[in-house]
Coordinates of C-alpha atoms in Angstrom, one line a residue:
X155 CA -17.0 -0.1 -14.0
X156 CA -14.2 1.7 -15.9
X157 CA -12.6 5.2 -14.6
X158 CA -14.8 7.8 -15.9
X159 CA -13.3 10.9 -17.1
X160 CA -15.1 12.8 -14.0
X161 CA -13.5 10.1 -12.1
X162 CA -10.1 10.6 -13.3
X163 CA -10.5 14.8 -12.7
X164 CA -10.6 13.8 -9.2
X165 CA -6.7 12.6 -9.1
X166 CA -4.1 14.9 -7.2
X167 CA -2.2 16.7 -9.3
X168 CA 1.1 16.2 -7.1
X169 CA 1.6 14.0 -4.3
X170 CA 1.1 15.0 -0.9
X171 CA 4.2 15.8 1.4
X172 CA 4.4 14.4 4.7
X173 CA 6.3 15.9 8.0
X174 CA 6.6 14.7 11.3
X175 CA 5.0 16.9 14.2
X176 CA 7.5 17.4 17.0
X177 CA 6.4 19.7 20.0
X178 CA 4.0 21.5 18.3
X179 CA 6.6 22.4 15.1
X180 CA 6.5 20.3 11.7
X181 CA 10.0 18.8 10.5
X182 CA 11.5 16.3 7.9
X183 CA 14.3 13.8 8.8
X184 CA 18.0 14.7 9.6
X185 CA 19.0 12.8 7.1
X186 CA 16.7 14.3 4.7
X187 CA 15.1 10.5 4.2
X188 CA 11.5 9.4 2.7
X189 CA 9.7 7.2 1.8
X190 CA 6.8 7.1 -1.0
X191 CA 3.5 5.3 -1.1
X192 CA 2.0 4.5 -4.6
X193 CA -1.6 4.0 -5.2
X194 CA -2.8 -0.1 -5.3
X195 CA -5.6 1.2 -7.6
X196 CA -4.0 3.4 -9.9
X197 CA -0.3 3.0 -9.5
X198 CA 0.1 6.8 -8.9
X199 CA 2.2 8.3 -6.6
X200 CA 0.0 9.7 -3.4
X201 CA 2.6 10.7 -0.8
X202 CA 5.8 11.5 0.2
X203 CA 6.6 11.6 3.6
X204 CA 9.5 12.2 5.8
X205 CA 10.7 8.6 7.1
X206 CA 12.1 9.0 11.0
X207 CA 14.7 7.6 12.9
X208 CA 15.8 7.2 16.2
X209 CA 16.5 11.0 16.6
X210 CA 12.8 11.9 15.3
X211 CA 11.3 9.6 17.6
X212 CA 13.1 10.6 21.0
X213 CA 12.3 13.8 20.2
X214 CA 8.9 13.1 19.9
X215 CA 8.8 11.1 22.9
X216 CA 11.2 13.9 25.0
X217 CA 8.0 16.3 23.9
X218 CA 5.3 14.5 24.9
X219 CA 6.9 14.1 28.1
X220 CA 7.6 17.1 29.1
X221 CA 3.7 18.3 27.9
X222 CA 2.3 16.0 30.1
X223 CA 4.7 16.4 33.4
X224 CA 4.4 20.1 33.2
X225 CA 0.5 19.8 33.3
X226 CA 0.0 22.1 30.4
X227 CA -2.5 19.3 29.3
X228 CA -3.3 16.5 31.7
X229 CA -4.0 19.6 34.6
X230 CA -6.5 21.3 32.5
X231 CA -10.4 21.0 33.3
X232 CA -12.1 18.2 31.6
X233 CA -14.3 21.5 30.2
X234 CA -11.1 22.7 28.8
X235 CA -10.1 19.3 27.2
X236 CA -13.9 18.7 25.7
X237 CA -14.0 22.3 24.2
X238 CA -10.7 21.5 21.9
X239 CA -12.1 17.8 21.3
X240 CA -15.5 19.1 19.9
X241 CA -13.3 22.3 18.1
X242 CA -11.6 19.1 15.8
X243 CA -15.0 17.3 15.6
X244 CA -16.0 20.0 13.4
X245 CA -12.8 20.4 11.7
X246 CA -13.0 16.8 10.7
X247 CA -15.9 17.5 9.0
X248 CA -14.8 20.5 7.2
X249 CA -11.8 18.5 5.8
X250 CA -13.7 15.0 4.8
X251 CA -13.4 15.2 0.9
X252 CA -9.3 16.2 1.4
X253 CA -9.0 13.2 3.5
X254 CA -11.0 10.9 2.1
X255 CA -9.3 11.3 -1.4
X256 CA -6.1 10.5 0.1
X257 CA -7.3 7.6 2.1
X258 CA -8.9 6.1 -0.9
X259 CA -5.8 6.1 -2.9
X260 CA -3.1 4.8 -0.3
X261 CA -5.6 2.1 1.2
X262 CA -7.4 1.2 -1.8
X263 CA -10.9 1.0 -0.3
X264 CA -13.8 2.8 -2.4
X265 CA -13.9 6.9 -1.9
X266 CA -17.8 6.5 -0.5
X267 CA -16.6 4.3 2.1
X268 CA -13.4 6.5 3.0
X269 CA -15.8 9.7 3.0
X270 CA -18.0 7.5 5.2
X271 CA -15.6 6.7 8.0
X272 CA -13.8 9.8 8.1
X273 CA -17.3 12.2 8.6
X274 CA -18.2 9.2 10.8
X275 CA -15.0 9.3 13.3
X276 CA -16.3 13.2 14.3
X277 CA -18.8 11.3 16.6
X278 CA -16.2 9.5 18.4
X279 CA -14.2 12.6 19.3
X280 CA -17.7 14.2 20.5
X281 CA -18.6 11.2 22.7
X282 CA -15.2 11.4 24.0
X283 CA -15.4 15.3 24.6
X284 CA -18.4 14.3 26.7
X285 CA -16.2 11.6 28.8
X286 CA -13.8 14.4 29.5
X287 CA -16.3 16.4 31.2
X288 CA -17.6 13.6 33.3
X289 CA -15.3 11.3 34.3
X290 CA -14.8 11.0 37.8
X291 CA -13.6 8.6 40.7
X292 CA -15.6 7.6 44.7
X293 CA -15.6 8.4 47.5
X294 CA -15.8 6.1 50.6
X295 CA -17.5 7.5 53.5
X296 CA -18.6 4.9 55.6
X297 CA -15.1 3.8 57.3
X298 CA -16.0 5.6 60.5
X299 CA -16.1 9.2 61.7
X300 CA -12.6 10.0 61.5
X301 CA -11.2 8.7 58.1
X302 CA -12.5 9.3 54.6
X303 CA -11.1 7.7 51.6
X304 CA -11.2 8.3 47.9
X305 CA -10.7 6.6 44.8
X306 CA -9.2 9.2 41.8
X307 CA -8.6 8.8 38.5
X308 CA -5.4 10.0 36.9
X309 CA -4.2 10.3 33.0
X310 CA -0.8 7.2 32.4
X311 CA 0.9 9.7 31.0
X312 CA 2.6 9.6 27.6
X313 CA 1.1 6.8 25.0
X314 CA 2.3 5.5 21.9
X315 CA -0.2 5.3 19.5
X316 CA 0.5 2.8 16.4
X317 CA -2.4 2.2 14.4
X318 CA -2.9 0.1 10.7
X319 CA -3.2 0.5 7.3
X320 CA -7.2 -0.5 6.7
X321 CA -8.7 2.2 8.9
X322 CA -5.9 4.5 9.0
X323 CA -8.3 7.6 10.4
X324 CA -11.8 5.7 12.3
X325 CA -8.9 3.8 14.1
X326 CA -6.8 6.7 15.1
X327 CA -10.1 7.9 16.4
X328 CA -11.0 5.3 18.5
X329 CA -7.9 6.0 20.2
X330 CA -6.6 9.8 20.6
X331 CA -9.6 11.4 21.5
X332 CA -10.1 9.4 24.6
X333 CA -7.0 9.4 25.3
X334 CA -6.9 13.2 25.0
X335 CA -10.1 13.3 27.5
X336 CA -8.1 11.4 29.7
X337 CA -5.8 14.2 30.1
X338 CA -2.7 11.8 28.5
X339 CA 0.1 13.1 26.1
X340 CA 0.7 11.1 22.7
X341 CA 3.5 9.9 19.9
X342 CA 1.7 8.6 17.2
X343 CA 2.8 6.2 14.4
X344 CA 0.4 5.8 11.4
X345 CA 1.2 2.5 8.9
X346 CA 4.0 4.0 6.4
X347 CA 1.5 2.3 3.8
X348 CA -1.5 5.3 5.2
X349 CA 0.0 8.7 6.6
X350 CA -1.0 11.1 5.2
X351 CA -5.0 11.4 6.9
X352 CA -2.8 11.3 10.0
X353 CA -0.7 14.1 9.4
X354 CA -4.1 15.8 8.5
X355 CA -5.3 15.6 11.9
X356 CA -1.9 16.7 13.0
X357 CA -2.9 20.1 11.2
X358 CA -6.8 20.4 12.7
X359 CA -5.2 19.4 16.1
X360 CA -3.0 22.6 16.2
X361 CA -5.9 24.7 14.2
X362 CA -8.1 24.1 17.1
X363 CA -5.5 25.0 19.7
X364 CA -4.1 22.2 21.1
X365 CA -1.2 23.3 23.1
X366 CA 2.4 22.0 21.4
X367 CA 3.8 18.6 22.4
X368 CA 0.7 17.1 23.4
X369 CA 0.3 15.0 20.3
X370 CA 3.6 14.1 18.0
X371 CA 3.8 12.4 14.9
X372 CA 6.7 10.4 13.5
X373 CA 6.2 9.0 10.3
X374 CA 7.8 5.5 9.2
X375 CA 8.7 1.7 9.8
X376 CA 8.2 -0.4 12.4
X377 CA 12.1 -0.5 12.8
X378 CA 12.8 1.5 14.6
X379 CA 9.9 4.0 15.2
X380 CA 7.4 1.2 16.5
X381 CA 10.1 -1.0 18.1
X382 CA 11.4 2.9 20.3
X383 CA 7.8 3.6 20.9
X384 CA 7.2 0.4 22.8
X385 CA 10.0 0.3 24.5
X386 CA 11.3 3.6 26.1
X387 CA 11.2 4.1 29.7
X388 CA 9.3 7.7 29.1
X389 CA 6.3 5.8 27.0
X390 CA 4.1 5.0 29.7
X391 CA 1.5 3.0 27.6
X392 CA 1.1 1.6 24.3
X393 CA -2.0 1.3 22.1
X394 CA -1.8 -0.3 19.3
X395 CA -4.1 -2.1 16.8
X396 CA -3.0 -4.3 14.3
X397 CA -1.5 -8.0 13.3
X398 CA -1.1 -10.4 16.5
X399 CA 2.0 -11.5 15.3
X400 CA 2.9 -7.6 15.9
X401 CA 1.1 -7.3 19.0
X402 CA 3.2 -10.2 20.6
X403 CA 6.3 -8.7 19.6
X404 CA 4.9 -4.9 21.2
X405 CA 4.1 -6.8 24.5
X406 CA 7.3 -8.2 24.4
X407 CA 9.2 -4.9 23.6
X408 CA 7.0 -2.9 26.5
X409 CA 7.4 -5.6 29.0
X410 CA 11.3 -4.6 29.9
X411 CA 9.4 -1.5 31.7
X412 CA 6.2 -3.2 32.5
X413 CA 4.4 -0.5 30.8
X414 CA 0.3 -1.0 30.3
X415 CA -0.5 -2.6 26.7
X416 CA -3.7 -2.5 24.7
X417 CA -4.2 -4.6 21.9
X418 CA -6.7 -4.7 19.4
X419 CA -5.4 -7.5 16.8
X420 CA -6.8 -9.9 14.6
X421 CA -10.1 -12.6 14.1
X422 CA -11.7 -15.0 12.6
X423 CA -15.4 -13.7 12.8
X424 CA -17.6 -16.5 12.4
X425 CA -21.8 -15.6 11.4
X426 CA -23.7 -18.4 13.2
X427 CA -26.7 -18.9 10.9
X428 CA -29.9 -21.2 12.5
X429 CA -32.5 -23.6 10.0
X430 CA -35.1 -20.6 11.5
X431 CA -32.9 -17.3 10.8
X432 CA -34.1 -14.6 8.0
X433 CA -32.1 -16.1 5.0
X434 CA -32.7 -13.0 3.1
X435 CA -31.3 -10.7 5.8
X436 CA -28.4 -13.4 6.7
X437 CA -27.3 -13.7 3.4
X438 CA -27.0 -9.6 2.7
X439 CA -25.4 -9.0 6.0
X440 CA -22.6 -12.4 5.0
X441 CA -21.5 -11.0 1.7
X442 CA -21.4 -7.5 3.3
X443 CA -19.5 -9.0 6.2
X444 CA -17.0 -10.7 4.1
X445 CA -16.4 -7.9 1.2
X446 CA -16.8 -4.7 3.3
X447 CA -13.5 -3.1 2.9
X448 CA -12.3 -6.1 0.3
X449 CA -12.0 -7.9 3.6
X450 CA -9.2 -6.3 4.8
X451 CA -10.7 -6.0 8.3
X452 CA -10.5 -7.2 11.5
X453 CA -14.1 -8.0 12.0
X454 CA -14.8 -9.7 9.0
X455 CA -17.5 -12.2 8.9
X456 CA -14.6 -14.4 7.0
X457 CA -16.2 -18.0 7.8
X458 CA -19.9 -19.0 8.7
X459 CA -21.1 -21.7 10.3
X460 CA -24.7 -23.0 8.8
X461 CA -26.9 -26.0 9.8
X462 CA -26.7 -28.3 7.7
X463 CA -30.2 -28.1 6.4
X464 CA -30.3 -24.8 5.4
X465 CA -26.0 -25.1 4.0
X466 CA -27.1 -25.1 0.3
X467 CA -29.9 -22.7 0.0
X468 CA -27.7 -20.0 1.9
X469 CA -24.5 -20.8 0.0
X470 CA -26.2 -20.1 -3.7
X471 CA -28.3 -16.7 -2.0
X472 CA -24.8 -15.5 -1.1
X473 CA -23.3 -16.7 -4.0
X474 CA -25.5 -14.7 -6.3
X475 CA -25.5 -11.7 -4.2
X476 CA -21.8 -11.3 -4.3
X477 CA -22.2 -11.3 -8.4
X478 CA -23.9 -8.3 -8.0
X479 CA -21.5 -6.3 -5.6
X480 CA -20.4 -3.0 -7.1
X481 CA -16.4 -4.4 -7.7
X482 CA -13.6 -1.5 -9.0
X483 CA -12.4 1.5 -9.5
X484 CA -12.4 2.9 -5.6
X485 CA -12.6 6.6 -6.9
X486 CA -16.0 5.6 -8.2
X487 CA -18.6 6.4 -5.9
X488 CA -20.8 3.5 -6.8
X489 CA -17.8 0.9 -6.0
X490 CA -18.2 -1.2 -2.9
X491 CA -14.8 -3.1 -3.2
X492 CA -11.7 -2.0 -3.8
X493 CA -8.3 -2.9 -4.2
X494 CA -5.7 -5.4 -2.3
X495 CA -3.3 -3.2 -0.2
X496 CA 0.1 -4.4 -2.0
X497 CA 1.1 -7.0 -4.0
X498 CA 2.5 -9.5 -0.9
X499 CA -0.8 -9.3 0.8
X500 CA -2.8 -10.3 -2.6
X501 CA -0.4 -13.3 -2.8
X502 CA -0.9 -14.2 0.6
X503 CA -5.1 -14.1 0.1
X504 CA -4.5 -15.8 -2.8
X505 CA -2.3 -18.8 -0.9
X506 CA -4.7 -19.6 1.2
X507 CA -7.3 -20.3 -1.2
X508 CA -4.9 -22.6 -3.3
X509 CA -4.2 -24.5 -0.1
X510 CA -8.0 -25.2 0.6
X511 CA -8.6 -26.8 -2.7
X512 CA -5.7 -29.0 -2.1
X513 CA -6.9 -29.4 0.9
X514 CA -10.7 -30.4 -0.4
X515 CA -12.4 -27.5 -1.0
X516 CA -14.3 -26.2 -3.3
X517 CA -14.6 -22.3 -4.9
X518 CA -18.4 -21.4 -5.9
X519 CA -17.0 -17.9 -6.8
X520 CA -13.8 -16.2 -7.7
X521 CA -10.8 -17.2 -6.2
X522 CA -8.1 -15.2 -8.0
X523 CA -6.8 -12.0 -8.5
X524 CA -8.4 -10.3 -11.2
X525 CA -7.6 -7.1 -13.5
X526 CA -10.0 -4.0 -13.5
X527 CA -10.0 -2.7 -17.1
X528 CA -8.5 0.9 -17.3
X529 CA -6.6 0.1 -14.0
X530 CA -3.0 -0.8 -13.1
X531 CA -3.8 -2.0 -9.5
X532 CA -4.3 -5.3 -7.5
X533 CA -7.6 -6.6 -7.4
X534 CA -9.1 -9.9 -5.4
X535 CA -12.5 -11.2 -6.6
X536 CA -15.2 -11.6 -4.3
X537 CA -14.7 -15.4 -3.3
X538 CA -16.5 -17.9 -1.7
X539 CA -15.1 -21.4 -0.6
X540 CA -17.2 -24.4 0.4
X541 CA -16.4 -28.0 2.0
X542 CA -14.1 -26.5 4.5
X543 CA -13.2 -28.5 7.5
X544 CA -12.1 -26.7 10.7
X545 CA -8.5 -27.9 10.4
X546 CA -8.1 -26.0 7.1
X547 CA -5.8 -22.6 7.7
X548 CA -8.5 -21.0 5.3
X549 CA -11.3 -21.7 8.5
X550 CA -8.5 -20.9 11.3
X551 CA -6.2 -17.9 10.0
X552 CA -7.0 -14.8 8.9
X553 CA -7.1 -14.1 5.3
X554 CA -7.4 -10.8 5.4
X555 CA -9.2 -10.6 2.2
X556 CA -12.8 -11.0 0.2
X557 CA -12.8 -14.9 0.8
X558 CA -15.5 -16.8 2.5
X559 CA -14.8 -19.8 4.4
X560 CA -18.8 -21.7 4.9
X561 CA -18.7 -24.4 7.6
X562 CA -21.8 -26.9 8.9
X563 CA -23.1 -27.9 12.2
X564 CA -26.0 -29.6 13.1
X565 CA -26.9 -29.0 16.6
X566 CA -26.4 -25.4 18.9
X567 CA -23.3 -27.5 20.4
X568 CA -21.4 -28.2 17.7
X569 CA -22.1 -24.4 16.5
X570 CA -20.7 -23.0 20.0
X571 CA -17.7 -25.3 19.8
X572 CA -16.9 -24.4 16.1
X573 CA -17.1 -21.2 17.2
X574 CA -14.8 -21.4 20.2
X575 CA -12.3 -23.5 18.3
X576 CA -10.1 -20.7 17.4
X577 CA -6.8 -18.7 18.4
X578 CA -9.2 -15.5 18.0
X579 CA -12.3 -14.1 19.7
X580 CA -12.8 -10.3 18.5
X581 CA -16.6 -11.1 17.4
X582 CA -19.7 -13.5 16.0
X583 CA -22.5 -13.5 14.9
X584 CA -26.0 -15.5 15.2
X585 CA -28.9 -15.2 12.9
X586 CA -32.3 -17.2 14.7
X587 CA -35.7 -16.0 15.1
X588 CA -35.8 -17.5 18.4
X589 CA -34.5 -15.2 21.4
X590 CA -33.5 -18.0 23.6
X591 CA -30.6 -19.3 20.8
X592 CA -29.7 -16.2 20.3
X593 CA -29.1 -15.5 24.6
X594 CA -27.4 -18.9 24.5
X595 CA -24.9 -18.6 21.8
X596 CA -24.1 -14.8 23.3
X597 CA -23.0 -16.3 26.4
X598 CA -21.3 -19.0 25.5
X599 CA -19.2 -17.6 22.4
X600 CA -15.7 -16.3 23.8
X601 CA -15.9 -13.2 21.6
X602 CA -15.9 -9.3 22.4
X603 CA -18.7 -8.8 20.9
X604 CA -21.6 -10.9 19.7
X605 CA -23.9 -9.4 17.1
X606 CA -27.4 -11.0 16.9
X607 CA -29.2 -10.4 13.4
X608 CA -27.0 -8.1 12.1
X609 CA -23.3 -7.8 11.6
X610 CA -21.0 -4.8 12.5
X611 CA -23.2 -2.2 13.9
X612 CA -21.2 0.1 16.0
X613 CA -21.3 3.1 18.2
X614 CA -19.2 5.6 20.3
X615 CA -21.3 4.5 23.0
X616 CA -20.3 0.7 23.1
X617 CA -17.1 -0.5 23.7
X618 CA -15.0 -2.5 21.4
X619 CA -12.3 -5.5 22.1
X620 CA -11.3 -9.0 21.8
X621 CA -10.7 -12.3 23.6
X622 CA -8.5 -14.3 23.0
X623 CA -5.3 -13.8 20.5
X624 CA -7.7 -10.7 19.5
X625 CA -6.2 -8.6 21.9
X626 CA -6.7 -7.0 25.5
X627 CA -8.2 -4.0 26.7
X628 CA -11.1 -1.7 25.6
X629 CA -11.6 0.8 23.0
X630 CA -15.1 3.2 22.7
X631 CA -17.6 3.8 25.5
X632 CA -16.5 4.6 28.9
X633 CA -14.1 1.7 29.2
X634 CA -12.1 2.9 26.1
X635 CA -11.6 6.2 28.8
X636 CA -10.8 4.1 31.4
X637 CA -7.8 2.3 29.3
X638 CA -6.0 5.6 29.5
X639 CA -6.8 6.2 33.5
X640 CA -4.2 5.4 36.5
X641 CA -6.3 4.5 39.9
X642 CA -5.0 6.4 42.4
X643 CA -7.0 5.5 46.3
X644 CA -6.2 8.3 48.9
X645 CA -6.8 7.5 52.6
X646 CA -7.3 10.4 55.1
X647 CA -7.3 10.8 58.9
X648 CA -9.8 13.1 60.3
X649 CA -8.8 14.8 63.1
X650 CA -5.9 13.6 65.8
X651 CA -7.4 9.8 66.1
X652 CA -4.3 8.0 65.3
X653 CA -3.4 5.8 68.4
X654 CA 0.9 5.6 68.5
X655 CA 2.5 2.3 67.1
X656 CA 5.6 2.6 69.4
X657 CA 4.4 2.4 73.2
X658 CA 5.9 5.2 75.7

């Protein structure tokens, strides 16, 4: 596919300016400093956004704080939070061609996808408008007649939000809303490679009334936005999603206050695929597994494990389906893969695969960076590597990338254990006809989530998380509430039954 004209009509005519939201008011920098993000497509200029410093991100901090200790937020009625949650549900819809422009061109990925995340992230703030409104602690009633005890749940307090480049907005929304529902206060840091859809949400947030300083935005680097955010003694939780190399070093940064940590970080998603599995099915749900968002996702299906029997037939179904993946220009709305997110990250992809083959393997497919005619941007062609050995980096790492990693076993053990044997455990997959394979491998594979003849199907509903070097803690479904919640247990007399301590 080349960029049509229509295609090309679709470009921004001047790149988008980004401000940080401080206590309800947008600002630039002291220093007047920013930073620019050029397209990996199409080598444009997409944004320009203010780049913070220390001073920004105190004050963002300082104005979360005070929101959430004065009560204007976490003391509302959870009718009062859900109201304003479903109020930017709709507004997220009303903005989804703005946003999913602008996502497509800093991240790369294909406009249909973008447009598909972004309408798709209104459910999550609706599900978590409905947590808001019934969430709720015990009571314990049975400790005799004259004491009565209950269990309450309370908002943390202030959180520090710092959230990736790949799903800059469905990420976001896995987090703020139910944090919002909670009753908390927020700073939020988007990747300086992906603002701009979260500066977006910074407007609908104030259009649908959401009082000023309850959620901040500070746009930049890690250092020394991220590395503040996870450290000050007024944050009193972090969430964050992204590299585990990153994650270690934000546990490491929160731990001087001994503030709460959620993780959601990196895997290695293996597809388990049984001599008695759908092929057909398998082999669609692999290559969409692998490519979906040029593999620059956290639950890619980046290696599978095959019996040995079945190895070659799957390998060359595969194979030829990923010849006929939609591969290009992301504005085009019949692409399906799209660009590499910079130029560092495409050599990176493209390391590991050179380190396989001298390690043994073998490429069926692609295995280079490629050109896209009419295009100035980095491209990765859909890959797929065979004869990989579970000591390889290409079977243990993550790629981050379109590259397949195939693997054989020959008995359900040596499936569970090549499953197991890994640093990660965010999710897996097993493809069998047979129920009682599929029950075993789901309760013996140390993974978050286990996906049984199909691959990444996801709801509000059902929470989300890792094992592992994947992470800790809960996003989506009532536990991604709870992350957000302080237990507090109060114990009451009833009546004057206390018998004196000190004897008279």
């Amino acid at each position: 596919m080349t960029m049509t004209a229509a295609v090309e009509a679709t470009l921004p005519e001047a790149a988008f300016e980004g401000r940080h939201l401080i206590d309800g008011i947008w600002k630039g920098s002291q220093d007047g400093e920013t930073f620019d993000r050029t397209s990996p497509s199409h080598g444009i200029l997409v944004s320009r956004s203010a780049r913070a410093g220390q001073a920004e991100t105190e004050a963002a901090i300082g104005a979360a704080r005070r929101a959430f200790d004065d009560g204007r937020w976490s003391r509302v009625s959870g009718k009062q939070r859900a109201m304003l949650l479903l109020n930017v549900a709709d507004l997220i819809e009303g903005n989804v061609e703005r946003m999913a422009l602008l996502e497509t061109l800093e991240s790369g990925k294909p406009i249909s996808q973008a447009r598909g995340e972004i309408a798709g992230a209104a459910d999550l703030w609706r599900y978590a408008a409905s947590l808001a409104r019934t969430m709720h602690g015990e009571s314990h009633n049975s400790l005799g007649e004259d004491m009565l005890a209950m269990v309450l749940k309370e908002p943390i307090g202030v959180v520090s939000i710092i959230t990736p480049w790949n799903f800059p907005f469905w990420i976001l929304s896995q987090k703020l809303p139910f944090a919002l529902a909670a009753g908390c206060t927020c700073v939020i840091k988007p990747s300086e490679m992906t603002p701009s859809t979260t500066v977006i949400l910074g407007e609908l947030l104030l259009e649908a009334g959401l009082p000023a300083g309850v959620v901040n935005i500070v746009l930049g680097f890690g250092q020394p936005v991220g590395a503040l955010m996870a450290e000050h003694p007024d944050v009193d939780m972090v969430s964050f999603t992204g590299s585990t190399a990153v994650g270690k070093a934000i546990a490491a940064a929160a731990s001087a206050t001994l503030k709460k940590v959620a993780l959601e970080l990196g895997g290695k998603n293996p597809q388990v695929v049984f001599p008695d599995a759908d092929l057909e099915s398998a082999a669609d749900a692999i290559t969409f597994g692998v490519y979906f968002n040029a593999g620059e996702c956290c639950n890619s299906g980046s290696r599978i494990i095959v019996h040995e029997d079945i190895a070659e037939m799957l390998v060359e179904k595969v194979v030829a389906l990923s010849k006929k993946v939609a591969f290009g220009d992301p504005l085009n709305p019949e692409t399906q893969i799209g660009a590499i997110i910079s130029q560092a990250h495409q050599e990176k992809i493209a390391g590991y695969v050179k380190d396989a083959l001298a390690a043994g393997a073998r490429v069926e497919l692609g295995g280079a960076p490629v050109s896209h005619p009419g295009l100035p941007g980095r491209f990765f062609a859909p890959t797929v590597v065979t004869g990989v050995t579970a000591d390889m980096a290409i079977a243990r790492e993550e790629v981050f990338g379109p590259v397949l990693s195939v693997l054989t076993f020959s008995t359900l053990e040596d499936a569970i254990a090549l499953t197991n044997d890994a640093a990660y455990g965010l999710s897996a997959g097993v493809w069998s006809e047979n129920v009682h394979t599929c029950l075993a491998f789901a309760r013996r594979a140390e993974a978050g989530t286990v996906w049984t003849n199909t691959w990444m199907d996801g709801f509000p509903e059902v929470t989300f998380g890792g094992y592992k070097q994947s992470g800790q803690g809960r996003e989506n479904g009532r536990y991604g509430l709870e992350e957000f919640l302080e237990i507090k247990s109060v114990v009451m007399r009833v009546g004057r039954t206390r018998a004196n301590w000190v004897r008279t």
